[in-house]
CSV table of N, CA and C in Angstrom, one decimal:
chain,number,residue,atom,x,y,z
A,1,MET,N,126.5,-4.8,-131.7
A,1,MET,CA,125.2,-5.0,-132.4
A,1,MET,C,125.3,-6.2,-133.2
A,2,MET,N,124.3,-7.1,-133.1
A,2,MET,CA,124.3,-8.3,-133.9
A,2,MET,C,123.9,-8.0,-135.4
A,3,PRO,N,124.6,-8.6,-136.3
A,3,PRO,CA,124.3,-8.4,-137.7
A,3,PRO,C,122.8,-8.9,-138.0
A,4,LEU,N,122.2,-8.2,-139.0
A,4,LEU,CA,120.9,-8.6,-139.4
A,4,LEU,C,121.0,-10.0,-140.1
A,5,PRO,N,120.0,-10.9,-139.8
A,5,PRO,CA,120.0,-12.2,-140.5
A,5,PRO,C,119.7,-12.1,-141.9
A,6,ARG,N,120.3,-13.0,-142.7
A,6,ARG,CA,120.0,-13.1,-144.1
A,6,ARG,C,118.5,-13.5,-144.3
A,7,LEU,N,117.8,-12.9,-145.3
A,7,LEU,CA,116.5,-13.3,-145.6
A,7,LEU,C,116.5,-14.8,-146.1
A,8,SER,N,115.6,-15.6,-145.7
A,8,SER,CA,115.5,-16.9,-146.3
A,8,SER,C,115.1,-16.8,-147.7
A,9,ASP,N,115.3,-17.8,-148.5
A,9,ASP,CA,114.9,-17.8,-149.9
A,9,ASP,C,113.4,-17.4,-150.0
A,10,ALA,N,112.5,-17.9,-149.2
A,10,ALA,CA,111.1,-17.6,-149.3
A,10,ALA,C,110.8,-16.2,-148.9
A,11,GLU,N,111.5,-15.7,-147.9
A,11,GLU,CA,111.4,-14.3,-147.5
A,11,GLU,C,111.9,-13.3,-148.6
A,12,ARG,N,113.0,-13.7,-149.2
A,12,ARG,CA,113.6,-12.9,-150.2
A,12,ARG,C,112.6,-12.9,-151.5
A,13,ASP,N,112.1,-14.0,-151.8
A,13,ASP,CA,111.2,-14.1,-153.0
A,13,ASP,C,109.9,-13.3,-152.7
A,14,ALA,N,109.4,-13.4,-151.5
A,14,ALA,CA,108.2,-12.6,-151.2
A,14,ALA,C,108.5,-11.1,-151.2
A,15,ALA,N,109.7,-10.7,-150.8
A,15,ALA,CA,110.1,-9.3,-150.9
A,15,ALA,C,110.2,-8.8,-152.3
A,16,LEU,N,110.8,-9.7,-153.1
A,16,LEU,CA,111.0,-9.3,-154.6
A,16,LEU,C,109.6,-9.3,-155.3
A,17,ALA,N,108.7,-10.1,-154.8
A,17,ALA,CA,107.3,-10.1,-155.4
A,17,ALA,C,106.6,-8.7,-155.1
A,18,GLU,N,106.9,-8.2,-153.9
A,18,GLU,CA,106.3,-6.9,-153.5
A,18,GLU,C,107.0,-5.7,-154.1
A,19,LEU,N,108.2,-5.8,-154.5
A,19,LEU,CA,109.0,-4.7,-155.0
A,19,LEU,C,108.8,-4.6,-156.5
A,20,THR,N,108.9,-3.4,-157.0
A,20,THR,CA,108.7,-3.1,-158.5
A,20,THR,C,110.1,-3.2,-159.2
A,21,GLY,N,110.2,-4.2,-160.1
A,21,GLY,CA,111.3,-4.3,-161.0
A,21,GLY,C,112.6,-4.8,-160.4
A,22,TRP,N,112.6,-5.2,-159.1
A,22,TRP,CA,113.9,-5.7,-158.5
A,22,TRP,C,114.0,-7.2,-158.8
A,23,THR,N,115.2,-7.6,-159.0
A,23,THR,CA,115.5,-9.0,-159.3
A,23,THR,C,116.7,-9.5,-158.4
A,24,LEU,N,116.8,-10.8,-158.3
A,24,LEU,CA,117.9,-11.3,-157.6
A,24,LEU,C,119.1,-11.3,-158.5
A,25,ARG,N,120.2,-10.8,-158.1
A,25,ARG,CA,121.4,-10.7,-158.9
A,25,ARG,C,121.8,-12.2,-159.2
A,26,GLU,N,122.5,-12.4,-160.3
A,26,GLU,CA,122.9,-13.7,-160.7
A,26,GLU,C,123.6,-14.6,-159.7
A,27,ASP,N,124.4,-13.9,-158.9
A,27,ASP,CA,125.2,-14.7,-157.8
A,27,ASP,C,124.3,-15.0,-156.6
A,28,GLY,N,123.1,-14.4,-156.5
A,28,GLY,CA,122.2,-14.6,-155.4
A,28,GLY,C,122.5,-13.8,-154.2
A,29,LEU,N,123.5,-12.9,-154.2
A,29,LEU,CA,123.9,-12.2,-153.1
A,29,LEU,C,123.5,-10.8,-153.0
A,30,ALA,N,122.6,-10.3,-153.9
A,30,ALA,CA,122.1,-9.0,-153.9
A,30,ALA,C,120.8,-8.9,-154.7
A,31,ILE,N,120.1,-7.9,-154.5
A,31,ILE,CA,118.9,-7.6,-155.3
A,31,ILE,C,119.3,-6.4,-156.2
A,32,SER,N,118.8,-6.3,-157.4
A,32,SER,CA,119.2,-5.2,-158.3
A,32,SER,C,118.1,-4.7,-159.1
A,33,ARG,N,118.2,-3.5,-159.6
A,33,ARG,CA,117.2,-2.9,-160.4
A,33,ARG,C,117.9,-1.8,-161.3
A,34,ASP,N,117.5,-1.7,-162.5
A,34,ASP,CA,118.0,-0.6,-163.4
A,34,ASP,C,116.9,0.4,-163.5
A,35,PHE,N,117.3,1.7,-163.5
A,35,PHE,CA,116.4,2.8,-163.6
A,35,PHE,C,116.8,3.7,-164.8
A,36,LYS,N,115.8,4.2,-165.5
A,36,LYS,CA,116.1,5.0,-166.7
A,36,LYS,C,115.4,6.4,-166.5
A,37,PHE,N,116.0,7.4,-167.0
A,37,PHE,CA,115.5,8.8,-166.8
A,37,PHE,C,115.6,9.5,-168.2
A,38,GLY,N,115.0,10.6,-168.3
A,38,GLY,CA,115.0,11.4,-169.5
A,38,GLY,C,116.4,12.1,-169.8
A,39,THR,N,117.1,12.4,-168.7
A,39,THR,CA,118.3,13.2,-168.8
A,39,THR,C,119.3,12.7,-167.7
A,40,PHE,N,120.5,13.1,-167.9
A,40,PHE,CA,121.6,12.9,-166.9
A,40,PHE,C,121.2,13.6,-165.6
A,41,SER,N,120.7,14.9,-165.7
A,41,SER,CA,120.4,15.6,-164.6
A,41,SER,C,119.3,15.0,-163.7
A,42,GLU,N,118.3,14.4,-164.4
A,42,GLU,CA,117.3,13.6,-163.6
A,42,GLU,C,117.9,12.4,-162.9
A,43,ALA,N,118.7,11.7,-163.6
A,43,ALA,CA,119.4,10.5,-163.0
A,43,ALA,C,120.2,10.9,-161.8
A,44,PHE,N,121.0,12.0,-161.9
A,44,PHE,CA,121.8,12.5,-160.8
A,44,PHE,C,121.0,13.0,-159.7
A,45,ALA,N,119.9,13.7,-160.0
A,45,ALA,CA,119.0,14.1,-158.9
A,45,ALA,C,118.4,13.0,-158.1
A,46,PHE,N,118.0,11.9,-158.9
A,46,PHE,CA,117.5,10.7,-158.3
A,46,PHE,C,118.5,10.1,-157.3
A,47,MET,N,119.8,10.0,-157.8
A,47,MET,CA,120.8,9.4,-157.0
A,47,MET,C,121.1,10.3,-155.7
A,48,THR,N,120.9,11.6,-155.8
A,48,THR,CA,121.1,12.5,-154.7
A,48,THR,C,120.0,12.2,-153.7
A,49,ARG,N,118.8,12.1,-154.1
A,49,ARG,CA,117.7,11.9,-153.2
A,49,ARG,C,117.8,10.5,-152.5
A,50,VAL,N,118.3,9.5,-153.3
A,50,VAL,CA,118.5,8.2,-152.7
A,50,VAL,C,119.6,8.2,-151.7
A,51,ALA,N,120.7,9.0,-152.0
A,51,ALA,CA,121.8,9.1,-151.1
A,51,ALA,C,121.4,9.6,-149.7
A,52,PHE,N,120.5,10.6,-149.7
A,52,PHE,CA,120.1,11.1,-148.4
A,52,PHE,C,119.3,10.1,-147.6
A,53,ILE,N,118.5,9.3,-148.3
A,53,ILE,CA,117.7,8.2,-147.6
A,53,ILE,C,118.7,7.1,-147.1
A,54,ALA,N,119.6,6.7,-148.0
A,54,ALA,CA,120.6,5.7,-147.6
A,54,ALA,C,121.4,6.1,-146.4
A,55,GLU,N,121.8,7.4,-146.4
A,55,GLU,CA,122.7,7.9,-145.3
A,55,GLU,C,121.9,7.8,-144.0
A,56,LYS,N,120.6,8.2,-144.1
A,56,LYS,CA,119.7,8.2,-142.9
A,56,LYS,C,119.6,6.8,-142.4
A,57,MET,N,119.5,5.8,-143.3
A,57,MET,CA,119.3,4.4,-142.9
A,57,MET,C,120.6,3.8,-142.6
A,58,ASN,N,121.7,4.5,-142.8
A,58,ASN,CA,123.1,3.9,-142.7
A,58,ASN,C,123.2,2.6,-143.5
A,59,HIS,N,122.7,2.7,-144.7
A,59,HIS,CA,122.7,1.6,-145.6
A,59,HIS,C,123.0,2.1,-147.0
A,60,HIS,N,124.2,1.8,-147.6
A,60,HIS,CA,124.6,2.5,-148.8
A,60,HIS,C,124.6,1.5,-150.0
A,61,PRO,N,124.0,1.9,-151.0
A,61,PRO,CA,123.9,1.0,-152.2
A,61,PRO,C,125.2,1.0,-153.0
A,62,GLU,N,125.3,-0.1,-153.7
A,62,GLU,CA,126.4,-0.2,-154.8
A,62,GLU,C,125.6,0.2,-156.0
A,63,TRP,N,126.2,1.3,-156.7
A,63,TRP,CA,125.5,1.7,-157.9
A,63,TRP,C,126.4,2.3,-159.0
A,64,THR,N,125.9,2.3,-160.2
A,64,THR,CA,126.6,2.9,-161.3
A,64,THR,C,125.6,3.8,-162.0
A,65,ASN,N,126.2,4.8,-162.7
A,65,ASN,CA,125.4,5.8,-163.4
A,65,ASN,C,126.2,6.0,-164.7
A,66,VAL,N,125.4,5.9,-165.8
A,66,VAL,CA,125.9,6.2,-167.2
A,66,VAL,C,124.8,7.0,-167.8
A,67,TRP,N,125.1,8.3,-168.0
A,67,TRP,CA,124.1,9.3,-168.6
A,67,TRP,C,122.8,9.2,-167.9
A,68,ASN,N,121.8,8.6,-168.5
A,68,ASN,CA,120.4,8.6,-168.0
A,68,ASN,C,120.0,7.3,-167.3
A,69,LYS,N,121.0,6.5,-167.0
A,69,LYS,CA,120.7,5.2,-166.4
A,69,LYS,C,121.4,5.0,-165.1
A,70,VAL,N,120.7,4.4,-164.1
A,70,VAL,CA,121.3,4.1,-162.8
A,70,VAL,C,121.0,2.7,-162.5
A,71,GLU,N,122.1,1.9,-162.2
A,71,GLU,CA,121.9,0.5,-161.8
A,71,GLU,C,122.2,0.5,-160.3
A,72,ILE,N,121.3,-0.1,-159.5
A,72,ILE,CA,121.5,-0.3,-158.1
A,72,ILE,C,121.5,-1.7,-157.7
A,73,ASN,N,122.5,-2.1,-156.9
A,73,ASN,CA,122.6,-3.4,-156.3
A,73,ASN,C,122.6,-3.2,-154.8
A,74,LEU,N,121.8,-4.0,-154.1
A,74,LEU,CA,121.7,-3.9,-152.6
A,74,LEU,C,122.0,-5.2,-152.0
A,75,ASN,N,122.8,-5.2,-151.0
A,75,ASN,CA,123.0,-6.3,-150.0
A,75,ASN,C,123.6,-5.6,-148.8
A,76,THR,N,123.6,-6.4,-147.7
A,76,THR,CA,124.0,-5.8,-146.4
A,76,THR,C,125.4,-6.3,-146.1
A,77,HIS,N,126.4,-5.3,-146.2
A,77,HIS,CA,127.8,-5.7,-146.0
A,77,HIS,C,128.0,-6.2,-144.5
A,78,ASP,N,127.4,-5.6,-143.5
A,78,ASP,CA,127.6,-6.0,-142.1
A,78,ASP,C,127.1,-7.5,-141.9
A,79,ALA,N,126.3,-8.0,-142.7
A,79,ALA,CA,125.7,-9.3,-142.6
A,79,ALA,C,126.5,-10.3,-143.5
A,80,GLY,N,127.6,-9.9,-144.1
A,80,GLY,CA,128.3,-10.8,-144.9
A,80,GLY,C,128.0,-10.7,-146.4
A,81,ASN,N,127.5,-9.5,-146.8
A,81,ASN,CA,127.1,-9.3,-148.2
A,81,ASN,C,126.0,-10.2,-148.7
A,82,VAL,N,125.0,-10.3,-147.9
A,82,VAL,CA,123.8,-11.1,-148.3
A,82,VAL,C,122.6,-10.1,-148.2
A,83,VAL,N,121.4,-10.6,-148.7
A,83,VAL,CA,120.2,-9.8,-148.7
A,83,VAL,C,119.5,-9.9,-147.4
A,84,THR,N,119.2,-8.8,-146.8
A,84,THR,CA,118.5,-8.7,-145.5
A,84,THR,C,117.3,-7.8,-145.6
A,85,GLU,N,116.5,-7.7,-144.5
A,85,GLU,CA,115.4,-6.8,-144.4
A,85,GLU,C,115.8,-5.4,-144.7
A,86,LYS,N,117.0,-5.0,-144.3
A,86,LYS,CA,117.5,-3.7,-144.6
A,86,LYS,C,117.4,-3.4,-146.1
A,87,ASP,N,117.8,-4.3,-146.9
A,87,ASP,CA,117.8,-4.2,-148.3
A,87,ASP,C,116.4,-4.0,-148.9
A,88,ARG,N,115.4,-4.8,-148.3
A,88,ARG,CA,114.0,-4.7,-148.8
A,88,ARG,C,113.5,-3.3,-148.4
A,89,LYS,N,113.8,-2.8,-147.3
A,89,LYS,CA,113.3,-1.5,-146.9
A,89,LYS,C,113.9,-0.4,-147.7
A,90,LEU,N,115.2,-0.4,-148.0
A,90,LEU,CA,115.8,0.6,-148.9
A,90,LEU,C,115.3,0.5,-150.3
A,91,ALA,N,115.1,-0.7,-150.8
A,91,ALA,CA,114.6,-0.9,-152.2
A,91,ALA,C,113.2,-0.3,-152.3
A,92,ALA,N,112.3,-0.5,-151.2
A,92,ALA,CA,111.0,0.1,-151.2
A,92,ALA,C,111.1,1.6,-151.2
A,93,ALA,N,112.0,2.2,-150.4
A,93,ALA,CA,112.2,3.6,-150.4
A,93,ALA,C,112.6,4.2,-151.7
A,94,ILE,N,113.6,3.5,-152.4
A,94,ILE,CA,114.1,3.9,-153.7
A,94,ILE,C,112.9,3.8,-154.7
A,95,ASP,N,112.1,2.8,-154.6
A,95,ASP,CA,110.9,2.8,-155.6
A,95,ASP,C,110.0,4.0,-155.4
A,96,LYS,N,109.8,4.4,-154.2
A,96,LYS,CA,109.0,5.6,-154.0
A,96,LYS,C,109.6,6.9,-154.6
A,97,VAL,N,110.9,7.0,-154.5
A,97,VAL,CA,111.6,8.1,-155.1
A,97,VAL,C,111.5,8.0,-156.6
A,98,TYR,N,111.7,6.9,-157.2
A,98,TYR,CA,111.6,6.7,-158.6
A,98,TYR,C,110.2,7.0,-159.2
A,99,GLU,N,109.1,6.6,-158.4
A,99,GLU,CA,107.8,6.9,-158.8
A,99,GLU,C,107.5,8.4,-159.1
A,100,SER,N,108.2,9.2,-158.3
A,100,SER,CA,108.0,10.7,-158.5
A,100,SER,C,108.6,11.1,-159.9
A,101,TYR,N,109.4,10.4,-160.5
A,101,TYR,CA,110.0,10.7,-161.8
A,101,TYR,C,109.1,10.1,-163.0
A,102,SER,N,108.3,9.2,-162.6
A,102,SER,CA,107.5,8.5,-163.6
A,102,SER,C,106.1,9.2,-163.9
A,103,LYS,N,105.8,10.2,-163.1
A,103,LYS,CA,104.5,10.9,-163.3
A,103,LYS,C,104.6,11.9,-164.4
């Protein structure tokens, strides 16, 4: 299977404009977003829900969790650790999960 192509700068910038709160990581090799919750349990439940989506997509985020905060970085390892369409799709799915906590 051919690796996914890296998004061009214009494609990546357009994807970031459509996504809520995602930014280009300082090194330019990933997109990232910080999420905040009311409790540790909410943060962990969010991560669990995202894990099921990521597993189904066979695309696993790099993330950290400290109490009520989750930081997620996305890039595509099979494509050489660059941002691809797969990252945009997972970021959009993550945003939908997070919206359910914001209501």
